[in-house]
Amino acid sequence: MIALVDCNNFYASCERVFRPDLENKPIVVLSNNDGCVIARSNEAKKLGIKMGEPAFKKREVFERNKIKTFSTNFILYGDMSKRVMSILRNNSKEIEIYSIDEAFIECYNEDLNTYGTNLRKKVKQWTGIPVSVGIAETKVLAKIANHIAKKYRKSGVFILDNKEIIERALKFTAIEEIWGIGRNHAKRFKEYGINTAHDLTCIEESWIKRKFSIVVLRIAQELKGIKCLDIESQHKTKKNICTSRSFGNPTSDYNTIKEAISTFAVRCCEKLRKQKTSTSELRIFIYTNPFNPRHKQYYGTKKIQLERATNDNQIIVQEVIKGLQEIYKKGYVYKKAGVIVGSITQENQVQLNLFDQIKNREKYTKISKVIDRINSSMGRDKLRIATQGFDRKWKMKQEQLSQCYTTRIDEILTVKV
DNA sequence: TCTGGGGTCCTAGGACCC
DNA sequence: TCTGGGGTCCTAGGACCC
């Protein structure tokens, strides 16, 4: 049997672990630049705060209801996630970490209710994070079980293990609540009169395949208890890597954008090196604020093909700056920029190039390794390329950032006795 | 005034090969 | 009116996920 373990209101819960005074109080966590609401505690959900709502439209509601807002603190959430996942790993046969706050695991062969309950208790006790556990035969069913556990079970555990319960659950689950059925598919299904998960299990498979796709067919089969989606415990190397940010203060200044783009490129290189891969295709983009009708709009993008795949900071930064020079236009106010790298290959399987123009590749590789080693012990960007700049004028707005309680010794929790 | 940042998979159609 | 049979690779766009 497969369990889906999902942290409840994960970001909000992380913040609350270190702020017990906020227990039972409404909290929201905002996106980068303190832009949108991306996590809400149950109390905030009850007050009608929606996912993705722009924060500035809700200021008054926040104040009136004394809702505590936080800027995103991904260092904290990432570290808390690791702790939760390591508990799950040590208490299951196999684990697929599906996202920062959820994992599919293969259960031990014991009483499932006891298993789920103990797991939940352990995670809560060891990390302070509340989780919900849904157990079933397939991933799609486990998702549904989890949803029910989270919403309707005080115990936080729900098991779909016999025909009658599964049928009841499927009749109770609206088509758009199924994992893998989004807005568009849901709308089309409803036009055909298919409104619940149970309805989807009653129609002919060839029809689903014809009218929708193999992807939707697999979901339908999973609902019937036929395993189509495996637990993927090997974490796959990424096929694309993107680093992009909205600027705290929109800017027209070329140098500021150059510094930002250089930093994004370096960030991509670090991610490439971490998974031991190289890239031969870069894309960069810069754009103005589409929400601002008073400014002229522009979306500039450039694809760069490298002659030989690499993951070295210097080579890639040079290339993205060349690209930026081509797409940068004066007179626009830029809001966002980013770098995407693709055509990713293993770094030890790079196709060589007979006409390679770049000398000293080995030297660059050595330098990158040294940079990684120094920065991993001394802190990010301690050693950097000059074009990354020093004043980070483009940096994000994060006015309500909490401490890095678990990863910085000088920000550790203080207890007053 | 202020609106996030990542990813994956599949399909259709075009261009090409023998 | 009739016009083979088999492939691959690439791209854009759509749909979905957190």
Short mmCIF file of C-alpha atoms (C1' of nucleotides) in Angstrom, two decimals:
data_model
loop_
_atom_site.label_atom_id
_atom_site.label_comp_id
_atom_site.label_asym_id
_atom_site.label_seq_id
_atom_site.Cartn_x
_atom_site.Cartn_y
_atom_site.Cartn_z
CA MET A 1 0.00 0.00 0.00
CA ILE A 2 1.06 3.54 -0.75
CA ALA A 3 0.78 6.42 1.69
CA LEU A 4 0.79 10.04 0.72
CA VAL A 5 2.11 12.10 3.59
CA ASP A 6 1.45 15.79 3.19
CA CYS A 7 2.37 18.58 5.57
CA ASN A 8 -0.54 20.75 6.61
CA ASN A 9 -0.20 24.39 5.53
CA PHE A 10 3.52 23.71 5.35
CA TYR A 11 5.08 27.19 5.20
CA ALA A 12 2.68 28.57 7.77
CA SER A 13 3.37 25.58 10.01
CA CYS A 14 7.16 26.08 9.71
CA GLU A 15 6.81 29.66 10.88
CA ARG A 16 4.58 28.62 13.74
CA VAL A 17 6.97 25.98 15.06
CA PHE A 18 9.26 28.81 16.18
CA ARG A 19 6.49 31.16 17.19
CA PRO A 20 4.33 29.23 19.61
CA ASP A 21 2.62 32.50 20.51
CA LEU A 22 0.90 32.24 17.11
CA GLU A 23 -0.75 28.91 17.91
CA ASN A 24 -4.44 29.09 16.86
CA LYS A 25 -3.88 32.50 15.29
CA PRO A 26 -4.26 33.32 11.59
CA ILE A 27 -0.99 33.40 9.63
CA VAL A 28 -0.23 33.88 5.96
CA VAL A 29 3.05 33.49 4.11
CA LEU A 30 3.64 35.73 1.11
CA SER A 31 5.43 34.98 -2.14
CA ASN A 32 8.74 36.56 -3.10
CA ASN A 33 8.60 40.35 -3.01
CA ASP A 34 5.78 39.97 -0.51
CA GLY A 35 3.50 39.78 -3.55
CA CYS A 36 0.85 37.07 -3.24
CA VAL A 37 -0.48 34.87 -0.51
CA ILE A 38 1.03 31.41 -0.98
CA ALA A 39 0.29 29.71 2.34
CA ARG A 40 -2.37 30.13 4.98
CA SER A 41 -3.00 28.64 8.37
CA ASN A 42 -6.47 27.12 8.88
CA GLU A 43 -7.53 30.23 10.79
CA ALA A 44 -6.57 32.43 7.82
CA LYS A 45 -8.41 30.12 5.41
CA LYS A 46 -11.53 30.49 7.55
CA LEU A 47 -11.27 34.26 7.22
CA GLY A 48 -11.63 33.84 3.49
CA ILE A 49 -8.04 34.55 2.45
CA LYS A 50 -7.51 32.85 -0.90
CA MET A 51 -4.46 31.19 -2.35
CA GLY A 52 -2.60 33.48 -4.75
CA GLU A 53 -4.37 36.67 -3.79
CA PRO A 54 -2.26 39.82 -4.13
CA ALA A 55 -1.25 40.92 -0.66
CA PHE A 56 -1.77 44.63 -1.29
CA LYS A 57 -5.46 44.04 -1.93
CA LYS A 58 -5.78 42.36 1.45
CA ARG A 59 -3.85 44.74 3.69
CA GLU A 60 -6.98 45.95 5.35
CA VAL A 61 -8.30 42.44 5.96
CA PHE A 62 -4.92 41.48 7.43
CA GLU A 63 -5.02 44.38 9.83
CA ARG A 64 -8.63 44.08 10.81
CA ASN A 65 -8.28 40.38 11.67
CA LYS A 66 -4.77 40.66 13.13
CA ILE A 67 -3.43 38.23 10.57
CA LYS A 68 0.31 37.79 10.97
CA THR A 69 2.11 37.92 7.61
CA PHE A 70 5.51 36.46 6.82
CA SER A 71 7.86 36.85 3.85
CA THR A 72 8.96 33.52 2.38
CA ASN A 73 11.91 31.99 4.16
CA PHE A 74 12.88 29.15 1.85
CA ILE A 75 16.03 28.37 3.77
CA LEU A 76 13.92 27.58 6.79
CA TYR A 77 11.27 25.63 4.84
CA GLY A 78 13.89 23.65 2.95
CA ASP A 79 15.61 22.61 6.15
CA MET A 80 12.36 21.69 7.88
CA SER A 81 11.37 19.68 4.83
CA LYS A 82 14.61 17.69 5.02
CA ARG A 83 13.89 16.82 8.62
CA VAL A 84 10.37 15.63 7.88
CA MET A 85 11.53 13.61 4.87
CA SER A 86 14.28 11.88 6.79
CA ILE A 87 11.73 10.64 9.33
CA LEU A 88 9.53 9.33 6.53
CA ARG A 89 12.52 7.67 4.86
CA ASN A 90 13.43 5.86 8.04
CA ASN A 91 9.89 4.63 8.54
CA SER A 92 9.00 3.23 5.13
CA LYS A 93 10.18 0.71 2.57
CA GLU A 94 10.58 3.29 -0.14
CA ILE A 95 10.06 6.99 -0.56
CA GLU A 96 9.43 9.42 -3.40
CA ILE A 97 9.82 13.02 -2.32
CA TYR A 98 7.21 14.60 -4.51
CA SER A 99 7.53 18.21 -3.41
CA ILE A 100 8.85 20.29 -0.56
CA ASP A 101 5.93 19.27 1.63
CA GLU A 102 4.77 15.86 0.48
CA ALA A 103 6.03 12.37 -0.18
CA PHE A 104 4.69 9.04 -1.38
CA ILE A 105 5.94 6.13 0.68
CA GLU A 106 5.50 2.39 0.53
CA CYS A 107 4.05 1.32 3.86
CA TYR A 108 5.39 -1.33 6.18
CA ASN A 109 3.28 -4.47 6.37
CA GLU A 110 1.51 -3.77 9.60
CA ASP A 111 -1.82 -2.45 10.73
CA LEU A 112 -2.19 0.60 8.51
CA ASN A 113 -4.13 2.67 10.94
CA THR A 114 -1.51 2.22 13.64
CA TYR A 115 1.23 2.82 11.10
CA GLY A 116 -0.26 6.09 9.87
CA THR A 117 -1.08 7.32 13.33
CA ASN A 118 2.40 6.60 14.67
CA LEU A 119 4.06 8.21 11.70
CA ARG A 120 2.04 11.33 12.15
CA LYS A 121 2.78 11.45 15.85
CA LYS A 122 6.49 11.02 15.30
CA VAL A 123 6.75 13.79 12.71
CA LYS A 124 4.80 16.16 14.91
CA GLN A 125 6.84 15.35 17.98
CA TRP A 126 10.23 15.49 16.29
CA THR A 127 9.72 18.50 14.02
CA GLY A 128 6.59 20.31 15.19
CA ILE A 129 5.02 19.96 11.74
CA PRO A 130 1.49 18.53 11.49
CA VAL A 131 0.97 16.10 8.61
CA SER A 132 -1.93 14.19 7.08
CA VAL A 133 -1.64 10.61 5.92
CA GLY A 134 -3.73 9.04 3.15
CA ILE A 135 -3.24 5.37 2.38
CA ALA A 136 -4.48 3.39 -0.64
CA GLU A 137 -3.40 1.02 -3.38
CA THR A 138 -2.44 3.63 -5.97
CA LYS A 139 -1.01 7.12 -5.90
CA VAL A 140 -4.15 8.79 -7.24
CA LEU A 141 -6.27 7.04 -4.60
CA ALA A 142 -3.73 7.90 -1.90
CA LYS A 143 -4.08 11.54 -2.89
CA ILE A 144 -7.84 11.31 -2.42
CA ALA A 145 -7.40 9.53 0.91
CA ASN A 146 -5.04 12.27 2.01
CA HIS A 147 -7.50 14.96 1.04
CA ILE A 148 -10.19 13.33 3.14
CA ALA A 149 -7.77 12.85 6.05
CA LYS A 150 -6.79 16.49 5.98
CA LYS A 151 -10.26 17.93 5.67
CA TYR A 152 -12.53 15.58 7.53
CA ARG A 153 -10.56 13.42 9.94
CA LYS A 154 -9.44 14.65 13.30
CA SER A 155 -7.01 11.76 13.42
CA GLY A 156 -5.31 13.06 10.25
CA VAL A 157 -5.23 9.53 8.84
CA PHE A 158 -7.55 7.96 6.28
CA ILE A 159 -7.31 4.60 4.59
CA LEU A 160 -8.99 3.47 1.39
CA ASP A 161 -8.71 -0.27 1.67
CA ASN A 162 -12.02 -1.81 0.71
CA LYS A 163 -14.44 -1.58 -2.16
CA GLU A 164 -17.32 0.10 -0.37
CA ILE A 165 -15.20 2.81 1.20
CA ILE A 166 -13.43 3.49 -2.08
CA GLU A 167 -16.73 3.80 -3.92
CA ARG A 168 -18.11 6.17 -1.31
CA ALA A 169 -14.96 8.28 -1.46
CA LEU A 170 -15.01 8.44 -5.26
CA LYS A 171 -18.65 9.52 -5.32
CA PHE A 172 -17.76 12.18 -2.82
CA THR A 173 -14.79 13.50 -4.83
CA ALA A 174 -15.54 16.11 -7.47
CA ILE A 175 -13.83 15.64 -10.82
CA GLU A 176 -11.69 18.74 -10.39
CA GLU A 177 -10.35 17.51 -7.08
CA ILE A 178 -8.62 14.54 -8.67
CA TRP A 179 -4.84 14.77 -8.86
CA GLY A 180 -3.97 15.39 -12.50
CA ILE A 181 -7.34 16.82 -13.54
CA GLY A 182 -7.03 20.55 -13.78
CA ARG A 183 -9.41 23.35 -14.66
CA ASN A 184 -9.58 22.67 -18.36
CA HIS A 185 -10.09 18.94 -18.22
CA ALA A 186 -12.65 19.35 -15.44
CA LYS A 187 -14.65 21.77 -17.55
CA ARG A 188 -14.69 19.41 -20.52
CA PHE A 189 -15.66 16.42 -18.37
CA LYS A 190 -18.56 18.36 -16.93
CA GLU A 191 -19.81 19.14 -20.41
CA TYR A 192 -20.08 15.39 -20.88
CA GLY A 193 -21.90 15.05 -17.58
CA ILE A 194 -18.95 13.50 -15.77
CA ASN A 195 -18.87 15.20 -12.41
CA THR A 196 -17.21 12.94 -9.87
CA ALA A 197 -14.26 10.60 -9.60
CA HIS A 198 -16.74 7.74 -9.53
CA ASP A 199 -18.24 8.86 -12.86
CA LEU A 200 -14.77 8.71 -14.36
CA THR A 201 -14.39 5.06 -13.37
CA CYS A 202 -17.65 4.16 -15.13
CA ILE A 203 -16.87 5.31 -18.65
CA GLU A 204 -15.21 3.37 -21.37
CA GLU A 205 -11.43 3.56 -21.37
CA SER A 206 -11.05 3.87 -25.13
CA TRP A 207 -13.34 6.88 -25.06
CA ILE A 208 -11.18 8.59 -22.42
CA LYS A 209 -8.04 7.87 -24.42
CA ARG A 210 -9.63 9.20 -27.60
CA LYS A 211 -11.26 12.31 -26.17
CA PHE A 212 -8.56 13.19 -23.68
CA SER A 213 -5.18 11.48 -23.52
CA ILE A 214 -3.16 8.60 -22.21
CA VAL A 215 -2.40 10.72 -19.16
CA VAL A 216 -6.06 11.01 -18.23
CA LEU A 217 -6.63 7.32 -18.95
CA ARG A 218 -3.91 6.40 -16.48
CA ILE A 219 -5.61 8.52 -13.84
CA ALA A 220 -8.90 6.73 -14.49
CA GLN A 221 -7.20 3.35 -14.11
CA GLU A 222 -5.48 4.39 -10.91
CA LEU A 223 -8.92 5.31 -9.54
CA LYS A 224 -9.98 1.72 -10.23
CA GLY A 225 -7.02 0.44 -8.26
CA ILE A 226 -4.84 -0.42 -11.28
CA LYS A 227 -1.30 0.79 -10.60
CA CYS A 228 0.01 2.94 -13.44
CA LEU A 229 2.24 5.34 -11.54
CA ASP A 230 5.18 3.92 -9.64
CA ILE A 231 6.89 5.32 -6.60
CA GLU A 232 9.93 6.99 -8.09
CA SER A 233 12.55 6.81 -5.42
CA GLN A 234 15.51 7.63 -7.65
CA HIS A 235 15.54 11.35 -7.94
CA LYS A 236 15.90 12.19 -11.57
CA THR A 237 18.24 14.80 -12.88
CA LYS A 238 16.39 17.87 -14.02
CA LYS A 239 15.88 18.49 -17.72
CA ASN A 240 15.49 22.23 -17.34
CA ILE A 241 16.66 24.57 -14.64
CA CYS A 242 15.30 28.06 -14.23
CA THR A 243 16.33 30.90 -11.96
CA SER A 244 14.19 34.01 -12.20
CA ARG A 245 13.05 36.81 -9.96
CA SER A 246 10.80 39.80 -9.95
CA PHE A 247 12.74 42.85 -8.85
CA GLY A 248 11.89 44.54 -5.57
CA ASN A 249 12.17 47.83 -7.42
CA PRO A 250 11.51 47.74 -11.16
CA THR A 251 14.41 49.24 -13.07
CA SER A 252 15.50 50.57 -16.46
CA ASP A 253 19.17 50.47 -15.57
CA TYR A 254 21.21 48.14 -17.76
CA ASN A 255 23.89 47.50 -15.16
CA THR A 256 21.41 46.49 -12.50
CA ILE A 257 19.82 44.01 -14.88
CA LYS A 258 23.21 42.74 -15.92
CA GLU A 259 24.08 42.05 -12.29
CA ALA A 260 20.80 40.26 -11.76
CA ILE A 261 21.13 38.13 -14.92
CA SER A 262 24.73 37.25 -14.00
CA THR A 263 23.63 36.13 -10.57
CA PHE A 264 20.79 34.02 -12.02
CA ALA A 265 23.25 32.40 -14.42
CA VAL A 266 25.60 31.56 -11.55
CA ARG A 267 22.68 30.13 -9.61
CA CYS A 268 21.80 27.89 -12.56
CA CYS A 269 25.43 26.74 -12.80
CA GLU A 270 25.45 25.83 -9.12
CA LYS A 271 22.31 23.76 -9.59
CA LEU A 272 23.84 22.08 -12.64
CA ARG A 273 27.03 21.22 -10.79
CA LYS A 274 25.09 19.93 -7.83
CA GLN A 275 23.40 17.32 -10.01
CA LYS A 276 26.65 16.75 -11.96
CA THR A 277 25.29 17.96 -15.28
CA SER A 278 26.12 20.48 -17.97
CA THR A 279 24.01 22.57 -20.32
CA SER A 280 24.37 23.53 -23.95
CA GLU A 281 21.29 25.69 -24.31
CA LEU A 282 20.67 28.94 -22.47
CA ARG A 283 17.59 31.11 -22.55
CA ILE A 284 17.34 34.49 -20.96
CA PHE A 285 14.36 36.75 -20.64
CA ILE A 286 13.55 40.20 -19.30
CA TYR A 287 10.15 41.78 -19.09
CA THR A 288 8.16 44.75 -17.96
CA ASN A 289 5.31 44.61 -15.48
CA PRO A 290 2.24 43.26 -17.31
CA PHE A 291 -0.02 44.53 -14.52
CA ASN A 292 0.99 48.10 -15.10
CA PRO A 293 -1.03 49.46 -18.02
CA ARG A 294 0.59 52.88 -17.83
CA HIS A 295 4.02 51.60 -18.82
CA LYS A 296 5.09 50.45 -22.28
CA GLN A 297 5.23 46.68 -22.36
CA TYR A 298 8.12 44.58 -23.64
CA TYR A 299 9.03 40.91 -23.42
CA GLY A 300 12.58 40.23 -24.54
CA THR A 301 13.90 36.72 -24.86
CA LYS A 302 16.98 35.13 -26.36
CA LYS A 303 18.09 31.56 -26.89
CA ILE A 304 21.80 30.80 -26.94
CA GLN A 305 23.28 27.57 -28.25
CA LEU A 306 26.67 26.69 -26.78
CA GLU A 307 29.29 24.95 -28.87
CA ARG A 308 30.01 22.62 -26.04
CA ALA A 309 28.03 21.85 -22.90
CA THR A 310 29.40 23.31 -19.68
CA ASN A 311 28.47 24.21 -16.13
CA ASP A 312 31.17 26.78 -15.49
CA ASN A 313 30.18 30.16 -14.10
CA GLN A 314 32.51 32.26 -16.21
CA ILE A 315 31.64 30.75 -19.58
CA ILE A 316 27.91 30.88 -19.00
CA VAL A 317 27.90 34.36 -17.50
CA GLN A 318 29.79 35.67 -20.52
CA GLU A 319 27.23 34.14 -22.84
CA VAL A 320 24.15 35.41 -21.03
CA ILE A 321 25.57 38.93 -20.95
CA LYS A 322 26.07 38.80 -24.71
CA GLY A 323 22.45 37.73 -25.00
CA LEU A 324 21.28 40.48 -22.69
CA GLN A 325 23.00 43.11 -24.81
CA GLU A 326 20.89 41.95 -27.73
CA ILE A 327 17.51 42.05 -26.04
CA TYR A 328 17.92 44.98 -23.67
CA LYS A 329 16.08 48.05 -24.90
CA LYS A 330 16.33 51.48 -23.37
CA GLY A 331 13.28 53.27 -22.08
CA TYR A 332 11.43 50.33 -20.56
CA VAL A 333 10.92 49.67 -16.88
CA TYR A 334 11.83 46.05 -16.24
CA LYS A 335 10.11 44.06 -13.56
CA LYS A 336 11.44 40.57 -13.99
CA ALA A 337 14.32 38.65 -15.50
CA GLY A 338 15.51 35.09 -15.58
CA VAL A 339 17.83 32.45 -16.97
CA ILE A 340 16.74 28.97 -18.08
CA VAL A 341 19.19 26.26 -18.99
CA GLY A 342 18.19 23.23 -21.04
CA SER A 343 19.62 20.39 -23.16
CA ILE A 344 21.11 19.07 -19.97
CA THR A 345 23.59 16.19 -20.13
CA GLN A 346 25.73 14.37 -17.60
CA GLU A 347 28.89 16.40 -17.08
CA ASN A 348 31.09 13.39 -17.81
CA GLN A 349 29.30 12.62 -21.07
CA VAL A 350 29.69 15.96 -22.80
CA GLN A 351 30.14 15.88 -26.56
CA LEU A 352 33.48 17.47 -27.39
CA ASN A 353 33.89 20.00 -30.16
CA LEU A 354 36.70 19.81 -32.68
CA PHE A 355 36.61 23.55 -33.22
CA ASP A 356 36.32 24.56 -29.59
CA GLN A 357 37.13 28.26 -29.27
CA ILE A 358 37.51 28.27 -25.52
CA LYS A 359 40.94 27.46 -24.15
CA ASN A 360 41.62 26.41 -20.59
CA ARG A 361 38.35 24.65 -19.93
CA GLU A 362 40.01 22.55 -17.25
CA LYS A 363 41.05 25.70 -15.48
CA TYR A 364 37.50 27.04 -15.44
CA THR A 365 36.24 23.75 -14.06
CA LYS A 366 38.81 23.81 -11.28
CA ILE A 367 37.90 27.39 -10.42
CA SER A 368 34.21 26.52 -10.24
CA LYS A 369 34.98 23.66 -7.85
CA VAL A 370 37.00 25.94 -5.61
CA ILE A 371 34.23 28.55 -5.66
CA ASP A 372 31.67 25.94 -4.65
CA ARG A 373 33.83 24.70 -1.81
CA ILE A 374 34.50 28.15 -0.41
CA ASN A 375 30.93 29.36 -0.78
CA SER A 376 29.47 26.25 0.79
CA SER A 377 31.43 26.88 3.97
CA MET A 378 31.64 30.68 3.98
CA GLY A 379 28.22 31.55 2.57
CA ARG A 380 26.59 32.05 -0.80
CA ASP A 381 28.34 34.46 -3.19
CA LYS A 382 31.24 35.09 -0.82
CA LEU A 383 33.32 34.46 -3.91
CA ARG A 384 31.66 35.76 -7.02
CA ILE A 385 32.10 37.03 -10.52
CA ALA A 386 32.53 40.79 -10.67
CA THR A 387 29.56 41.28 -13.01
CA GLN A 388 27.29 39.95 -10.28
CA GLY A 389 27.93 43.27 -8.53
CA PHE A 390 27.79 44.10 -4.86
CA ASP A 391 24.79 46.25 -4.08
CA ARG A 392 22.01 43.93 -5.34
CA LYS A 393 19.74 46.82 -6.25
CA TRP A 394 17.38 44.33 -7.84
CA LYS A 395 16.89 42.29 -4.70
CA MET A 396 13.51 41.12 -3.52
CA LYS A 397 11.36 42.90 -1.05
CA GLN A 398 11.15 40.79 2.10
CA GLU A 399 9.94 42.98 4.86
CA GLN A 400 8.70 40.36 7.22
CA LEU A 401 11.35 37.71 7.01
CA SER A 402 11.66 35.36 9.96
CA GLN A 403 14.99 34.08 11.27
CA CYS A 404 16.85 31.10 9.86
CA TYR A 405 16.31 29.32 13.15
CA THR A 406 17.76 26.00 12.09
CA THR A 407 20.61 26.93 9.76
CA ARG A 408 22.33 30.03 11.18
CA ILE A 409 23.90 29.88 14.57
CA ASP A 410 23.43 33.61 15.18
CA GLU A 411 19.73 33.37 14.38
CA ILE A 412 18.98 30.44 16.61
CA LEU A 413 15.89 30.60 18.80
CA THR A 414 16.29 32.53 22.04
CA VAL A 415 14.41 31.30 25.07
CA LYS A 416 13.83 33.69 27.92
CA VAL A 417 13.56 31.96 31.26
"C1'" DT B 1 2.31 51.88 -5.23
"C1'" DC B 2 2.09 46.77 -4.51
"C1'" DT B 3 0.37 40.71 -8.42
"C1'" DG B 4 5.90 34.08 -7.14
"C1'" DG B 5 8.97 30.70 -8.77
"C1'" DG B 6 9.77 26.60 -9.95
"C1'" DG B 7 8.91 22.04 -12.79
"C1'" DT B 8 6.95 17.68 -15.95
"C1'" DC B 9 4.73 15.15 -19.73
"C1'" DC B 10 2.14 14.68 -24.06
"C1'" DT B 11 0.56 15.81 -28.75
"C1'" DA B 12 0.37 17.55 -33.34
"C1'" DG B 13 2.59 19.06 -37.18
"C1'" DG B 14 6.55 19.99 -39.99
"C1'" DA B 15 10.79 18.57 -41.93
"C1'" DC B 16 13.57 15.21 -42.91
"C1'" DC B 17 15.50 10.15 -43.86
"C1'" DC B 18 15.44 5.38 -46.40
"C1'" DT C 1 -9.49 8.61 -60.67
"C1'" DC C 2 -5.26 6.81 -59.29
"C1'" DT C 3 -0.33 8.42 -55.70
"C1'" DG C 4 4.02 3.23 -50.43
"C1'" DG C 5 5.42 2.22 -46.05
"C1'" DG C 6 8.31 2.80 -42.64
"C1'" DG C 7 10.90 5.81 -39.46
"C1'" DT C 8 13.26 10.07 -36.47
"C1'" DC C 9 13.86 14.60 -34.59
"C1'" DC C 10 12.40 19.10 -33.37
"C1'" DT C 11 9.24 22.71 -31.82
"C1'" DA C 12 5.32 25.02 -30.02
"C1'" DG C 13 1.61 24.79 -27.33
"C1'" DG C 14 -1.39 22.77 -23.98
"C1'" DA C 15 -2.26 20.68 -19.71
"C1'" DC C 16 -0.97 19.61 -15.40
"C1'" DC C 17 1.68 19.72 -10.60
"C1'" DC C 18 3.72 21.98 -6.15
#
